[in-house]
Coordinates of C-alpha atoms in Angstrom, one line a residue:
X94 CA 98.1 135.3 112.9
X95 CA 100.5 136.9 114.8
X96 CA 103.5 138.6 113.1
X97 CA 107.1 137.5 113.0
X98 CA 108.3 138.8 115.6
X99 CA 105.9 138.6 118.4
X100 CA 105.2 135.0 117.2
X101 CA 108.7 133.9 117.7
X102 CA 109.0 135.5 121.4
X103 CA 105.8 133.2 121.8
X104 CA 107.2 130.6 120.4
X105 CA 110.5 130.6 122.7
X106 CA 108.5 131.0 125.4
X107 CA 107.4 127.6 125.3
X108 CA 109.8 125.6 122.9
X109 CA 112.2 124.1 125.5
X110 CA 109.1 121.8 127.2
X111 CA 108.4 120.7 123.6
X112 CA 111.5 119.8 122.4
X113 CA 112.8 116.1 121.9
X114 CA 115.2 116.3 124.8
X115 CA 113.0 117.5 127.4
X116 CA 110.1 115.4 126.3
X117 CA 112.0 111.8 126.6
X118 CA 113.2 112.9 129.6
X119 CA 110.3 114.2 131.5
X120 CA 108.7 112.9 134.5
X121 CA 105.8 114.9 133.5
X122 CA 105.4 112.9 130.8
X123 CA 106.7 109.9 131.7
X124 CA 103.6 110.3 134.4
X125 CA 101.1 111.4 131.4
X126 CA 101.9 108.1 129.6
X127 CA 101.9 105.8 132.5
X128 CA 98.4 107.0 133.4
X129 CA 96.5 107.7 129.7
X130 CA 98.0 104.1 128.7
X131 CA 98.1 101.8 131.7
X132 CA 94.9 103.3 133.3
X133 CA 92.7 104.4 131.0
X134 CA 93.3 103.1 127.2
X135 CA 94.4 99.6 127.5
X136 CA 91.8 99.0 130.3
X137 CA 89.0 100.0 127.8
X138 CA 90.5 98.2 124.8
X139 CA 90.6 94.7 126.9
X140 CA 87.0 95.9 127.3
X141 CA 86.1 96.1 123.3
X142 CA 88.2 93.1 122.8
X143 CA 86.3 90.8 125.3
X144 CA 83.1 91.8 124.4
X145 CA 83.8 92.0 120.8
X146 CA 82.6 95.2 120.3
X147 CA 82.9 97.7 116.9
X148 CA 84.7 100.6 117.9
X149 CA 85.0 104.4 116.4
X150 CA 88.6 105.1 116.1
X151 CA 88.4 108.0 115.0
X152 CA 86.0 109.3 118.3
X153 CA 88.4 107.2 120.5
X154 CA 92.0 108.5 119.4
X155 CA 90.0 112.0 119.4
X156 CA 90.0 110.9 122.9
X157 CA 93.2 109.9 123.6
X158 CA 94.8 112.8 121.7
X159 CA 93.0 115.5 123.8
X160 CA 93.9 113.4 127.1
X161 CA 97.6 113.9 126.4
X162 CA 97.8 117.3 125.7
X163 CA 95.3 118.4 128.3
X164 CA 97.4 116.7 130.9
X165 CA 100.6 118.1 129.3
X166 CA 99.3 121.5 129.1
X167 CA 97.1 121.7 132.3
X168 CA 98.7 118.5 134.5
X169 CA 96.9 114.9 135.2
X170 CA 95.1 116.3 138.1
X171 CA 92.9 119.2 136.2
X172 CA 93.3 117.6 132.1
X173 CA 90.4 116.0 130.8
X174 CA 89.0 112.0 130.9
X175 CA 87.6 112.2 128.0
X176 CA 89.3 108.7 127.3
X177 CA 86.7 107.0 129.8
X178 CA 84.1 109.8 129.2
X179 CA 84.1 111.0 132.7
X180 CA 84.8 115.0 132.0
X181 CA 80.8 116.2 132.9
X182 CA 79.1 119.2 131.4
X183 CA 78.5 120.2 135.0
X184 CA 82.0 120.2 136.8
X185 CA 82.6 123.3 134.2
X186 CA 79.5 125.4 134.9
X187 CA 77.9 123.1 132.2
X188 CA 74.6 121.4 132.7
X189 CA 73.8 119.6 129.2
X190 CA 73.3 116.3 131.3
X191 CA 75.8 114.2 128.5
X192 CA 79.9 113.7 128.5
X193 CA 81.6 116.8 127.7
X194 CA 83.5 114.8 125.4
X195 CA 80.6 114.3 122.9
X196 CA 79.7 117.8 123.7
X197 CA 83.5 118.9 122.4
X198 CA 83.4 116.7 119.8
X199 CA 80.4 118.5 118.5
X200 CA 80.8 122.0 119.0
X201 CA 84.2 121.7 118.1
X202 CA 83.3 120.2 114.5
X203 CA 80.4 122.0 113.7
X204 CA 82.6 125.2 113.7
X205 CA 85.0 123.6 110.1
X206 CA 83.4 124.8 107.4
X207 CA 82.9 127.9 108.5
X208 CA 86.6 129.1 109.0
X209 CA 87.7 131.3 105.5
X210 CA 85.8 134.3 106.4
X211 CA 87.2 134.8 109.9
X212 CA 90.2 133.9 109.1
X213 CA 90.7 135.3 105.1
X214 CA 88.1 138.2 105.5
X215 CA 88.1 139.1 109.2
X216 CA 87.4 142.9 108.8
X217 CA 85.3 142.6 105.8
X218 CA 83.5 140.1 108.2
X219 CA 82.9 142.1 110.9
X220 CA 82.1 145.2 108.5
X221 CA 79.0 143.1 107.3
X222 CA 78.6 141.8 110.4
X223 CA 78.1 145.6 111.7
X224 CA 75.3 146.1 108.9
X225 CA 74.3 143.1 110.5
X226 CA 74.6 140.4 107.4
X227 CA 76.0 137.5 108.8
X228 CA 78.1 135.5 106.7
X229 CA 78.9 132.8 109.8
X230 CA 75.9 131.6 111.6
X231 CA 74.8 132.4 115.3
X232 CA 75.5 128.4 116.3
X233 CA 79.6 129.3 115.6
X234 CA 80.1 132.2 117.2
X235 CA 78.0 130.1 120.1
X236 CA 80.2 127.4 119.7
X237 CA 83.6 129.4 119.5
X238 CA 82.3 131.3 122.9
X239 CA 81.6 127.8 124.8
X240 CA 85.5 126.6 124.1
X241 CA 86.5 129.4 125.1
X242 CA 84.7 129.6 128.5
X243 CA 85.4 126.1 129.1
X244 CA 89.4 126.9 128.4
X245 CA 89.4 129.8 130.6
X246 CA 87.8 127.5 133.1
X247 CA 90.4 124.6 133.4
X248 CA 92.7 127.6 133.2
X249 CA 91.2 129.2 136.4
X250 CA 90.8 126.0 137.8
X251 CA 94.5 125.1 137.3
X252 CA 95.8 128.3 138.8
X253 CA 93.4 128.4 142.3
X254 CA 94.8 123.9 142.3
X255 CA 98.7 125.5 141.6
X256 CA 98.0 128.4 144.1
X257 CA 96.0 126.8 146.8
X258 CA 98.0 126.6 150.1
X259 CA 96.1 124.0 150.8
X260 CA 96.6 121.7 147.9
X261 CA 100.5 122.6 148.3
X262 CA 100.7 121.1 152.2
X263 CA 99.9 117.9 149.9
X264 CA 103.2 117.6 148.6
X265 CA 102.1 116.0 145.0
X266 CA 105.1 114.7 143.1
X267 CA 106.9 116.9 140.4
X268 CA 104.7 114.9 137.8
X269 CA 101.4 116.4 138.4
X270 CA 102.4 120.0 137.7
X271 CA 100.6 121.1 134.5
X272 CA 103.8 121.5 132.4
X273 CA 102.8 124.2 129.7
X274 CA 100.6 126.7 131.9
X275 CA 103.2 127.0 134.2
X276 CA 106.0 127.5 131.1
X277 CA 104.3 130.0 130.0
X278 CA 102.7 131.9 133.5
X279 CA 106.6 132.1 134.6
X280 CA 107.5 133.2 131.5
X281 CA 105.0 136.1 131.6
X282 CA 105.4 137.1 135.1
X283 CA 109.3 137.3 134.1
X284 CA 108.8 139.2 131.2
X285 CA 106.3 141.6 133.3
X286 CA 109.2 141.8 136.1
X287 CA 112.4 142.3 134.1
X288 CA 110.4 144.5 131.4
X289 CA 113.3 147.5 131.7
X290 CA 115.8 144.4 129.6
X291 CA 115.2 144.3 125.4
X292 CA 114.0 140.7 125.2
X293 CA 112.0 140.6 128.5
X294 CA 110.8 144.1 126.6
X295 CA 109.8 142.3 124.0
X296 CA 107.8 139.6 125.3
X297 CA 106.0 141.8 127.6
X298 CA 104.9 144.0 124.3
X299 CA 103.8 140.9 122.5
X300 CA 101.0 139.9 125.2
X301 CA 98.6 143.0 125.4
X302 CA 95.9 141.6 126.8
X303 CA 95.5 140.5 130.3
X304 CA 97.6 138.0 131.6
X305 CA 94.5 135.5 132.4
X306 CA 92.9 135.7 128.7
X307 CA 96.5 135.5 127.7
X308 CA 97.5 132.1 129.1
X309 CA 94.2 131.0 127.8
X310 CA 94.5 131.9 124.4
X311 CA 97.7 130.4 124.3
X312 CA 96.6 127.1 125.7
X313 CA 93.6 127.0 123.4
X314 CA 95.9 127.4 120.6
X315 CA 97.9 124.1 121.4
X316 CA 95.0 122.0 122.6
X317 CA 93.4 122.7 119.1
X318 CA 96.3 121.5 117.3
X319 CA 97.6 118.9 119.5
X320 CA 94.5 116.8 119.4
X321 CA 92.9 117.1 116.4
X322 CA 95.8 116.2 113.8
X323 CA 97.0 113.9 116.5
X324 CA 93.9 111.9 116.0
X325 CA 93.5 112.2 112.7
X326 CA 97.3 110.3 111.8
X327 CA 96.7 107.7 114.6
X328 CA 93.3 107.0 113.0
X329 CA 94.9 106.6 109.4
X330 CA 97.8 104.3 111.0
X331 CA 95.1 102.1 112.3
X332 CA 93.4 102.0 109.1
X333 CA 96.0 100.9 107.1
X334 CA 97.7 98.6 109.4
X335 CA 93.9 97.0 109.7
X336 CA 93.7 96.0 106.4
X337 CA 97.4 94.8 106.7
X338 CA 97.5 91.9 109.0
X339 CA 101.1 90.7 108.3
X340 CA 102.4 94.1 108.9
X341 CA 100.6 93.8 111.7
X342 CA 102.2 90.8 112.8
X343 CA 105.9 92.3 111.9
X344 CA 105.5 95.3 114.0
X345 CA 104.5 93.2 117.0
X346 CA 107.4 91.3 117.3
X347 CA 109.9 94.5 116.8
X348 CA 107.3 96.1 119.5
X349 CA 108.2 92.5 121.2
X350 CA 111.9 93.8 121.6
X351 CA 111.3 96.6 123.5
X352 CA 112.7 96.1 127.5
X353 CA 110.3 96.6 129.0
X354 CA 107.8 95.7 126.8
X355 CA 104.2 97.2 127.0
X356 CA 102.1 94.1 127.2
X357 CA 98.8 94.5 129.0
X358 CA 98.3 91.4 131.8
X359 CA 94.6 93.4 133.6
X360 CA 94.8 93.0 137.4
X361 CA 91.3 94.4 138.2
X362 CA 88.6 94.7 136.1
X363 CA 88.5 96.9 132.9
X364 CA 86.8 99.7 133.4
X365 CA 83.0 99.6 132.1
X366 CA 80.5 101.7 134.4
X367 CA 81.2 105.6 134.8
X368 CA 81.9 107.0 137.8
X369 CA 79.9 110.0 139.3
X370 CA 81.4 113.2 138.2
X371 CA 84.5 114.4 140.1
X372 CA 84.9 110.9 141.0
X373 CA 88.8 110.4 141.3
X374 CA 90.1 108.6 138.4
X375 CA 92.2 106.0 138.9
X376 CA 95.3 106.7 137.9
X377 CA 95.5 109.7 139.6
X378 CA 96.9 108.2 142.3
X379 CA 101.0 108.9 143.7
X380 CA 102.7 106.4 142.1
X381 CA 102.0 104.9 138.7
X382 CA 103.4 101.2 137.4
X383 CA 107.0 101.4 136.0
X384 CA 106.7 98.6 133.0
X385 CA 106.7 101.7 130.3
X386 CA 110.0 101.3 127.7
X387 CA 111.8 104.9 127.4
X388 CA 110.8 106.8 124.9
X389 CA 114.2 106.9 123.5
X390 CA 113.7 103.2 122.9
X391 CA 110.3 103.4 120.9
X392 CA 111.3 106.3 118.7
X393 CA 114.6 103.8 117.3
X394 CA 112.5 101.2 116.3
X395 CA 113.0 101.9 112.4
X396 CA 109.5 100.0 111.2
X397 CA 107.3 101.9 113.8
X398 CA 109.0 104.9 112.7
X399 CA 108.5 104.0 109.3
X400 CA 105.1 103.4 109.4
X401 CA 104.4 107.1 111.3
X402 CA 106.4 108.6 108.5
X403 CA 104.4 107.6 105.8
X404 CA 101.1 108.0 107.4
X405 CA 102.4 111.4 107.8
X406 CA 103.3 111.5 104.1
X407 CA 100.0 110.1 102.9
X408 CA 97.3 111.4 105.2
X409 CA 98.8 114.5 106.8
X410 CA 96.4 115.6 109.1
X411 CA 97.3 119.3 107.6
X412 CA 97.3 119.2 104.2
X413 CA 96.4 122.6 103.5
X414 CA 98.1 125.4 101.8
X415 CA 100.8 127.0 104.3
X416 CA 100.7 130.8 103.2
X417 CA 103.6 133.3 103.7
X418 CA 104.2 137.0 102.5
X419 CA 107.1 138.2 100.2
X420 CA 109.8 140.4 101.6
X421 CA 109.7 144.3 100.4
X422 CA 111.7 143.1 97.5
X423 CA 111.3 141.5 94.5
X424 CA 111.6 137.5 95.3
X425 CA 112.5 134.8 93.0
X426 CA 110.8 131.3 94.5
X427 CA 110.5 128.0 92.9
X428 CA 111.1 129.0 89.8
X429 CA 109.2 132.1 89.5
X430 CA 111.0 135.2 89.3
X431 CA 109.8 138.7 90.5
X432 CA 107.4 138.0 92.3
X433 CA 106.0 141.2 93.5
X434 CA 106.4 142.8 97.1
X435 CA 104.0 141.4 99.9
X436 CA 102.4 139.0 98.0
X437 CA 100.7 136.0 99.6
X438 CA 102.2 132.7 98.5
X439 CA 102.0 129.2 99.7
X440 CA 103.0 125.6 99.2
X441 CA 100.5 122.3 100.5
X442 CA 101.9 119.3 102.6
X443 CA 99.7 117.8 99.8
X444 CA 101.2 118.5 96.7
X445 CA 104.3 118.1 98.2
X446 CA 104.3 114.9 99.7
X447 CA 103.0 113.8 95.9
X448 CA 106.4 114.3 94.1
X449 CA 106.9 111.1 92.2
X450 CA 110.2 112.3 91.7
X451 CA 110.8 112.1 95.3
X452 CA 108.3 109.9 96.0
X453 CA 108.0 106.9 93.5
X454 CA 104.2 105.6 93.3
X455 CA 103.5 108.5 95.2
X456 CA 99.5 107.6 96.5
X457 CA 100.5 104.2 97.9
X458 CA 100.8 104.0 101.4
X459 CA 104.7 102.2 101.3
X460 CA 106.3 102.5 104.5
X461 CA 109.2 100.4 102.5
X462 CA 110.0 103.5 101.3
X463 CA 111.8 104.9 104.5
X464 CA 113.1 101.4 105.5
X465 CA 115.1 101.0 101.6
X466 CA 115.9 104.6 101.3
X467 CA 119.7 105.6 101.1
X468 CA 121.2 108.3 102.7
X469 CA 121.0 111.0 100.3
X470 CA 117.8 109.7 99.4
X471 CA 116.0 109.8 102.6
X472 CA 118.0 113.7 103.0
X473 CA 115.7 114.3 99.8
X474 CA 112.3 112.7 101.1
X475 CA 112.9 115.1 104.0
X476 CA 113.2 118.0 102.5
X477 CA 110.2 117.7 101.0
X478 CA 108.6 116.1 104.2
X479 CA 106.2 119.0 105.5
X480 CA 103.8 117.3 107.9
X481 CA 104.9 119.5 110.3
X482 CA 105.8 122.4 108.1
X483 CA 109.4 124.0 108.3
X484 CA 111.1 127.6 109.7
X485 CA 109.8 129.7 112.3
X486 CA 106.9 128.4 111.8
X487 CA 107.1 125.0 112.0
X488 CA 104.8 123.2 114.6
X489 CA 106.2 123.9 118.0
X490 CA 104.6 120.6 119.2
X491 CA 105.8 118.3 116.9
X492 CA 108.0 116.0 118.6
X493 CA 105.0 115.7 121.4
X494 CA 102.7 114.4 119.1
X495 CA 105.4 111.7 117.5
X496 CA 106.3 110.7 120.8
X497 CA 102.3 110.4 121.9
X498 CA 101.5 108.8 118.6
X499 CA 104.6 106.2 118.8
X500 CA 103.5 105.3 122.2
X501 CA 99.6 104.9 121.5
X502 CA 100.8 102.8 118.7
X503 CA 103.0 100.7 120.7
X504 CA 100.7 99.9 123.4
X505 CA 97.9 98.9 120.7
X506 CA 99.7 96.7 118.7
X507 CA 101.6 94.9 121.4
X508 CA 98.3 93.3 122.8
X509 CA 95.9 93.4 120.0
X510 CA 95.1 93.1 116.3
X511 CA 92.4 95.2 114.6
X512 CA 90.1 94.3 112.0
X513 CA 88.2 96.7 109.3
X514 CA 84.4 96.9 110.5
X515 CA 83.3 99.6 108.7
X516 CA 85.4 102.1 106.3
X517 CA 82.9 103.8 104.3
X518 CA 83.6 107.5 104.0
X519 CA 87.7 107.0 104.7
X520 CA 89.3 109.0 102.2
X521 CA 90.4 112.6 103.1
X522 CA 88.4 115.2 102.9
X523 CA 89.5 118.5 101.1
X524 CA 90.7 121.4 103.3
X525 CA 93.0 123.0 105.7
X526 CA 92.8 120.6 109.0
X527 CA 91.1 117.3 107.1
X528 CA 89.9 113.7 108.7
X529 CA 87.8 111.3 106.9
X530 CA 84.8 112.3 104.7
X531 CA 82.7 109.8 106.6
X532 CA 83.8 111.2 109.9
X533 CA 84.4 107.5 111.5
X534 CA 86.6 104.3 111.6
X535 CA 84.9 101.5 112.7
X536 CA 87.5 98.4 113.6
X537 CA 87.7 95.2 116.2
X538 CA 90.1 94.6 118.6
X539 CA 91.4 91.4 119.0
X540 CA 93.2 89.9 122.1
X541 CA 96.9 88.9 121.5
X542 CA 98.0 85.8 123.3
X543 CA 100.6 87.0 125.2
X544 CA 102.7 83.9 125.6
X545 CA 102.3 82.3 122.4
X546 CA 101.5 84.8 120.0
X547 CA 99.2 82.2 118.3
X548 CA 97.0 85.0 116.4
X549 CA 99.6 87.1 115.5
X550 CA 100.8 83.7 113.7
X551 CA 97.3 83.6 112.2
X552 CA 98.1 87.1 110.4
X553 CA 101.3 85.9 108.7
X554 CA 100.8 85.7 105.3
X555 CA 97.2 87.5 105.3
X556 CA 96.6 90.4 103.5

């Protein structure tokens, strides 16, 4: 973990393409949206709905999570398919022969419980390591060296598409530039250039490393976090608004008020073959649909909101401990008085969205609870509210991920209802970055009539 310091010059670096302002108004992502919803996700859902099929949710919003941020960090051009499964091993110097998506998936996963002694014991793990004990085995280090040759791939790839004077007689439109790479390569190259000035001084000093592993570390570190825990809360959303069909039926129609709305009417086909690899997906092409309502719009709509809220209460995707260090002084800190000098402390997104006090009935899943709150008492349910945690280290991509998850939401529950298949295994699991125990969500998607709204009817009064 980077220090203070050097973490917040990172952190600046990047914070004004995350932050609510520039996010609602971005053609980049206004692009990003059109494409990963229009194109891609509602195409495959008509799919599952007409053939009735059971469907992971939990591999599928994987899917959609790592779409958005790929195309955010890298652009729509070079960001992953993983939504339709057409990223291949073998357009990455890969040759397993499956979709690299079920490859990530795996090697990404298998990597979990073997995190505390890299992270909480790094030099005593690499002083056993050097006596050669391992206390990780061989298959994560494997594992950790594949994402990182396939980051610093799409990272190559990405510069040689931005650099080619070839690709740039093209012409492509503003929204196709990967967004974050190119934050963060101008940001470097200005830091590198204006190095004799204190703060470009400082920025220079806080990248050591080569400017190439650099950018890839960097973009590594938000493509981790921006798809997992992005999946995780749209996975737990689904869940309970599956075994809530009323709700269900109440959020459509204040979905139903958004101008434009985000029904689905299929002019072609929904997509159901693969394509060869490097095939061009379709909505990669110059000029996307305009029937998306502004973000602006979908983040007001107070039960939508509500409902993220609490899943982000109940199921935060991190519920683990947060831990700081003491100052060089004696600290008093929630009650607890001299607390010594450099001492590691931390407080859990878990305990503290549990505070009856704050939060009557604390482990039901009430999104009530942010719809009847008062002022002062919604000012108290967010102090405690640490989803995202809080400080200088709060999560740089927060805003993107409750504008992505708003939006996914929307465009499910405007055309379809879903149905609990299979939640065996559901509940939490214990640790830092935690999905289900059972690792799936199966569900059904049902067709909404469009016009007449005859089985969201059905739903009222269901349970």
């Amino acid at each position: 973990m980077a220090h203070s310091k050097p973490h917040s010059v990172r952190k600046r670096m990047i914070s004004n393409v995350y932050s609510k302002f520039y996010l609602q108004n971005s053609q980049d992502m206004d692009a990003i949206s059109h494409c990963l919803l229009n194109k891609r996700l509602l195409p495959l859902l008509e799919d599952f709905a007409t053939s009735e099929a059971d469907v992971d949710v939990l591999e599928l919003n994987y899917a959609v999570a790592m779409d958005f941020i790929n195309a955010y960090l890298f652009g729509l051009l070079m960001g992953t398919d993983f939504i339709s499964s057409e990223h291949i091993d073998k357009c990455f110097g890969f040759d397993s022969g499956e979709p690299f998506s079920k490859r990530f998936r795996h090697i990404y996963h298998c990597r979990k419980t073997y995190t505390f002694w890299p992270q909480e014991l790094p030099r005593v793990t690499a002083f056993l390591h050097s006596f050669r004990i391992r206390v990780v085995p061989n298959f994560v280090d494997a594992a950790n060296r594949e994402i990182e040759r396939w980051c610093k791939q799409m990272c190559k790839m990405t510069e040689e598409w931005a650099t080619d004077p070839e690709i740039k007689k093209l012409n492509f439109s503003p929204r196709q530039v990967p967004v974050v790479y190119n934050q963060i390569a101008s940001s470097l190259a200005d830091a590198q250039y204006n190095s004799t000035t204190s703060n470009s001084r400082a920025a220079f000093e806080s990248f050591p490393h080569p400017t190439d592993l650099t950018i890839a570390s960097e973009l590594l570190d938000q493509l981790a976090a921006g798809h997992e825990t992005s999946g995780i809360t749209l996975t737990y959303i689904m869940h309970e608004l599956s075994k809530r069909l009323t709700l269900q039926a109440l959020l459509r129609t204040e979905l139903l008020t958004l101008s434009p709305s985000l029904q689905f009417v299929p002019t072609s086909p929904a997509l159901s073959a693969p394509k060869p690899p490097l095939s061009p997906s379709p909505c990669r092409s110059h000029s996307l649909p305009e029937d998306l309502p502004s973000p602006r719009a979908v983040d007001a709509l107070p039960l939508l909101h509500a409902i993220v809220m609490e899943t982000l209460r109940l199921h935060a995707a991190i519920p683990g401990p947060q831990p700081r260090v003491t100052p060089s002084i004696p600290t008093t800190l929630a009650g607890y008085t001299d607390i010594p000098p450099h001492t590691r402390v931390s407080a859990l997104p878990y305990t503290l969205h549990r505070n009856a006090a704050v939060f009557p009935e604390p482990n039901a899943w009430k999104p009530e609870r942010w719809l009847d709150a008062g002022k002062e008492e919604k000012e108290e349910m967010m102090r405690w509210f640490w989803a995202f945690g809080s400080g200088g280290r709060m999560c740089v991509g927060r805003h993107f991920a409750v504008q992505e998850i708003k939006l996914v939401i929307t465009a499910i529950y405007t055309n379809y209802t879903t149905k609990v298949v299979d939640d065996e295994g559901i509940e939490q699991d214990d640790g830092y970055t935690v999905g289900p125990v059972g690792n799936k969500l199966i569900l059904r998607f049902e067709k909404l009539d469009s016009e007449k709204g005859e089985r969201a009817q059905e739903g009222v009064g269901a349970t």
